[in-house]
Short mmCIF file of C-alpha atoms in Angstrom, two decimals:
data_model
loop_
_atom_site.label_atom_id
_atom_site.label_comp_id
_atom_site.label_asym_id
_atom_site.label_seq_id
_atom_site.Cartn_x
_atom_site.Cartn_y
_atom_site.Cartn_z
CA UNK A 1 12.68 17.36 124.68
CA UNK A 2 11.71 16.92 128.34
CA UNK A 3 12.92 20.38 129.36
CA UNK A 4 11.43 22.20 126.35
CA UNK A 5 8.72 19.96 124.88
CA UNK A 6 7.51 22.67 122.50
CA UNK A 7 10.97 23.71 121.28
CA UNK A 8 11.28 24.44 117.58
CA UNK A 9 14.25 22.91 115.78
CA UNK A 10 15.75 24.93 112.92
CA UNK A 11 18.25 23.64 110.37
CA UNK A 12 19.56 24.72 106.97
CA UNK A 13 19.86 22.54 103.87
CA UNK A 14 22.15 23.16 100.95
CA UNK A 15 21.83 21.77 97.43
CA UNK A 16 24.01 18.60 97.51
CA UNK A 17 26.20 19.27 94.46
CA UNK A 18 26.94 22.82 95.60
CA UNK A 19 27.75 21.62 99.12
CA UNK A 20 30.08 18.87 97.85
CA UNK A 21 32.01 21.23 95.56
CA UNK A 22 32.32 23.89 98.25
CA UNK A 23 33.69 21.38 100.74
CA UNK A 24 35.94 19.81 98.07
CA UNK A 25 37.56 23.21 97.51
CA UNK A 26 37.72 23.96 101.23
CA UNK A 27 39.49 20.71 102.16
CA UNK A 28 42.60 21.23 100.09
CA UNK A 29 44.20 17.91 100.97
CA UNK A 30 41.21 16.03 99.56
CA UNK A 31 41.02 18.20 96.45
CA UNK A 32 44.74 17.85 95.77
CA UNK A 33 44.65 14.09 96.20
CA UNK A 34 41.60 13.25 94.09
CA UNK A 35 41.46 16.25 91.73
CA UNK A 36 37.89 15.52 90.57
CA UNK A 37 34.59 14.51 92.13
CA UNK A 38 34.51 11.42 89.89
CA UNK A 39 37.79 10.13 91.32
CA UNK A 40 36.63 10.85 94.85
CA UNK A 41 33.40 8.89 94.38
CA UNK A 42 35.34 6.03 92.73
CA UNK A 43 37.53 5.85 95.84
CA UNK A 44 34.40 5.88 98.01
CA UNK A 45 32.87 2.96 96.11
CA UNK A 46 36.14 1.06 96.42
CA UNK A 47 36.08 1.66 100.21
CA UNK A 48 39.42 3.46 99.96
CA UNK A 49 38.40 6.62 101.85
CA UNK A 50 38.82 7.38 105.55
CA UNK A 51 35.43 7.22 107.26
CA UNK A 52 35.60 10.92 108.14
CA UNK A 53 36.03 11.92 104.47
CA UNK A 54 33.28 9.59 103.29
CA UNK A 55 30.92 10.89 105.96
CA UNK A 56 31.76 14.54 105.26
CA UNK A 57 31.15 14.47 101.51
CA UNK A 58 28.38 11.94 100.94
CA UNK A 59 24.91 12.07 102.52
CA UNK A 60 26.37 14.26 105.24
CA UNK A 61 23.29 16.44 105.76
CA UNK A 62 21.10 13.37 106.24
CA UNK A 63 23.60 11.84 108.65
CA UNK A 64 23.89 15.06 110.70
CA UNK A 65 20.14 15.53 111.17
CA UNK A 66 19.70 11.80 111.88
CA UNK A 67 21.81 12.08 115.03
CA UNK A 68 23.49 8.77 114.24
CA UNK A 69 26.95 7.72 115.38
CA UNK A 70 29.75 8.42 112.85
CA UNK A 71 30.21 4.70 112.37
CA UNK A 72 26.60 4.53 111.14
CA UNK A 73 27.48 6.54 108.05
CA UNK A 74 25.06 6.87 105.16
CA UNK A 75 27.85 7.54 102.68
CA UNK A 76 27.90 4.04 101.22
CA UNK A 77 24.22 3.86 100.28
CA UNK A 78 23.95 2.93 96.59
CA UNK A 79 20.50 1.51 95.83
CA UNK A 80 17.27 3.48 95.52
CA UNK A 81 15.62 1.14 98.00
CA UNK A 82 18.23 1.84 100.66
CA UNK A 83 18.04 5.58 100.00
CA UNK A 84 14.24 5.52 100.24
CA UNK A 85 14.38 3.63 103.55
CA UNK A 86 16.92 6.03 105.08
CA UNK A 87 15.00 9.07 103.81
CA UNK A 88 11.69 7.83 105.23
CA UNK A 89 13.24 7.00 108.59
CA UNK A 90 15.01 10.36 108.93
CA UNK A 91 11.98 12.30 107.71
CA UNK A 92 9.81 10.63 110.36
CA UNK A 93 12.29 11.69 113.04
CA UNK A 94 12.44 15.26 111.77
CA UNK A 95 8.66 15.51 111.66
CA UNK A 96 8.37 14.19 115.20
CA UNK A 97 10.60 17.06 116.35
CA UNK A 98 8.74 19.71 114.32
CA UNK A 99 11.91 20.66 112.44
CA UNK A 100 11.85 23.68 110.14
CA UNK A 101 14.31 23.56 107.24
CA UNK A 102 15.67 26.74 105.72
CA UNK A 103 17.38 26.93 102.31
CA UNK A 104 21.01 27.98 102.01
CA UNK A 105 20.60 29.30 98.46
CA UNK A 106 17.62 31.46 99.49
CA UNK A 107 19.01 32.95 102.66
CA UNK A 108 17.12 36.26 102.65
CA UNK A 109 13.77 34.49 102.36
CA UNK A 110 14.93 31.96 104.94
CA UNK A 111 15.80 34.66 107.46
CA UNK A 112 12.51 36.49 106.93
CA UNK A 113 10.66 33.19 107.43
CA UNK A 114 12.72 32.44 110.53
CA UNK A 115 12.01 35.89 111.95
CA UNK A 116 8.29 35.38 111.37
CA UNK A 117 8.30 31.98 113.08
CA UNK A 118 10.37 33.21 116.02
CA UNK A 119 8.67 36.64 116.24
CA UNK A 120 11.94 38.52 115.74
CA UNK A 121 12.21 42.16 114.67
CA UNK A 122 14.29 42.13 111.49
CA UNK A 123 14.70 45.90 111.60
CA UNK A 124 16.99 45.41 114.59
CA UNK A 125 19.37 42.99 112.85
CA UNK A 126 22.99 44.15 112.91
CA UNK A 127 25.56 43.33 110.26
CA UNK A 128 29.32 43.11 110.16
CA UNK A 129 31.29 45.30 107.76
CA UNK A 130 33.07 42.53 105.86
CA UNK A 131 33.44 41.45 102.27
CA UNK A 132 31.69 38.39 100.95
CA UNK A 133 33.76 35.36 100.02
CA UNK A 134 33.69 34.64 96.31
CA UNK A 135 34.91 31.29 95.01
CA UNK A 136 37.99 31.62 92.84
CA UNK A 137 37.76 30.47 89.24
CA UNK A 138 41.07 28.67 89.81
CA UNK A 139 39.40 26.21 92.14
CA UNK A 140 37.61 23.06 91.13
CA UNK A 141 34.40 23.67 89.23
CA UNK A 142 31.63 21.15 88.66
CA UNK A 143 29.09 21.70 85.91
CA UNK A 144 26.00 19.67 85.11
CA UNK A 145 26.81 16.36 83.49
CA UNK A 146 29.00 13.49 84.61
CA UNK A 147 30.49 15.41 87.55
CA UNK A 148 27.13 16.41 89.05
CA UNK A 149 25.69 12.95 88.43
CA UNK A 150 28.57 11.31 90.28
CA UNK A 151 28.17 13.65 93.24
CA UNK A 152 24.43 12.96 93.41
CA UNK A 153 25.12 9.21 93.24
CA UNK A 154 26.68 9.32 96.72
CA UNK A 155 24.18 11.90 98.02
CA UNK A 156 20.91 10.16 97.22
CA UNK A 157 19.47 10.62 100.72
CA UNK A 158 20.59 14.23 100.89
CA UNK A 159 18.99 14.87 97.51
CA UNK A 160 15.69 13.38 98.68
CA UNK A 161 15.73 15.52 101.81
CA UNK A 162 16.60 18.64 99.85
CA UNK A 163 13.88 18.06 97.23
CA UNK A 164 11.27 17.35 99.91
CA UNK A 165 12.06 20.32 102.14
CA UNK A 166 12.38 22.71 99.23
CA UNK A 167 8.71 22.06 98.50
CA UNK A 168 7.86 22.49 102.19
CA UNK A 169 9.83 25.74 102.22
CA UNK A 170 7.94 27.03 99.18
CA UNK A 171 4.65 26.22 100.89
CA UNK A 172 5.63 28.14 104.05
CA UNK A 173 6.64 31.39 102.34
CA UNK A 174 3.09 32.56 101.48
CA UNK A 175 2.19 32.42 105.18
CA UNK A 176 4.54 35.32 105.94
CA UNK A 177 2.70 38.68 105.64
CA UNK A 178 4.38 40.94 103.10
CA UNK A 179 7.14 38.43 102.33
CA UNK A 180 8.36 40.14 99.13
CA UNK A 181 8.47 43.58 100.74
CA UNK A 182 10.28 42.23 103.81
CA UNK A 183 12.86 40.44 101.68
CA UNK A 184 13.46 43.59 99.61
CA UNK A 185 13.90 45.72 102.72
CA UNK A 186 16.19 43.17 104.34
CA UNK A 187 18.31 42.85 101.18
CA UNK A 188 18.60 46.62 100.86
CA UNK A 189 19.83 46.93 104.43
CA UNK A 190 22.27 44.06 103.97
CA UNK A 191 23.79 45.54 100.82
CA UNK A 192 23.77 49.14 102.08
CA UNK A 193 27.02 50.95 102.82
CA UNK A 194 25.29 53.86 104.55
CA UNK A 195 23.76 52.20 107.59
CA UNK A 196 26.54 52.33 110.15
CA UNK A 197 29.53 50.10 110.85
CA UNK A 198 27.75 46.77 111.33
CA UNK A 199 26.97 45.67 107.78
CA UNK A 200 26.96 42.77 105.33
CA UNK A 201 27.70 39.78 107.54
CA UNK A 202 24.98 38.17 109.65
CA UNK A 203 25.89 38.73 113.32
CA UNK A 204 26.63 35.17 114.39
CA UNK A 205 28.50 34.89 117.68
CA UNK A 206 28.64 38.67 118.18
CA UNK A 207 30.46 39.88 121.27
CA UNK A 208 30.02 43.36 122.69
CA UNK A 209 33.46 43.77 124.23
CA UNK A 210 36.60 41.68 123.63
CA UNK A 211 39.99 42.88 124.76
CA UNK A 212 42.05 39.73 124.34
CA UNK A 213 42.29 36.81 121.96
CA UNK A 214 43.20 36.18 118.35
CA UNK A 215 42.84 39.45 116.43
CA UNK A 216 41.26 37.86 113.35
CA UNK A 217 38.67 36.12 115.53
CA UNK A 218 38.00 39.38 117.36
CA UNK A 219 37.51 41.23 114.06
CA UNK A 220 35.08 38.60 112.79
CA UNK A 221 32.96 38.58 115.93
CA UNK A 222 33.19 42.06 117.41
CA UNK A 223 29.92 43.96 116.97
CA UNK A 224 31.20 47.25 118.28
CA UNK A 225 29.88 49.34 121.16
CA UNK A 226 26.24 48.86 122.09
#
């Protein structure tokens, strides 16, 4: 803050149930042990989970943006009063740092908004030629009902943050000139197969020239000749 007092902080929020299920499927040891979200949350309430697992699955987004120590987990919050207090405290911190929250489930609009705020030229964005990951039907699925309710019960602060910043996000979109046209153009370029070798994947951690290292890592991050 002292070096760059006017720095803009950018983060991305994901809908809490979707995030929980995605992580549940990703961490196979947790999925294989508990099988369902309900059993996982039961173990959380019984204080039978390792701190790392509790912190990773429940109110994780709120904990991350709070900057708190891992031991100060928000995973065990149960009452509405405690969730309201944590939400208000974290929101005040985020506002003091002028944080902009993007939405994971609306990534094209988020990137157009980000480009507008940062004065980036979206026409110059390069993509990687890779396939998109699609979740297998064989993995754990959580539909609305008891499963989703149980997940939300241990993500009450995350849900408050998500609901709040979704409204803020919606209010920011109309400020972007030609938002709909920009999103359409961006989506067309992203999905195109006729725009050169750098397609489909956003160019995070691109490297212009890598001779050594793990070949899979090189493939994922090589952007080709400039």
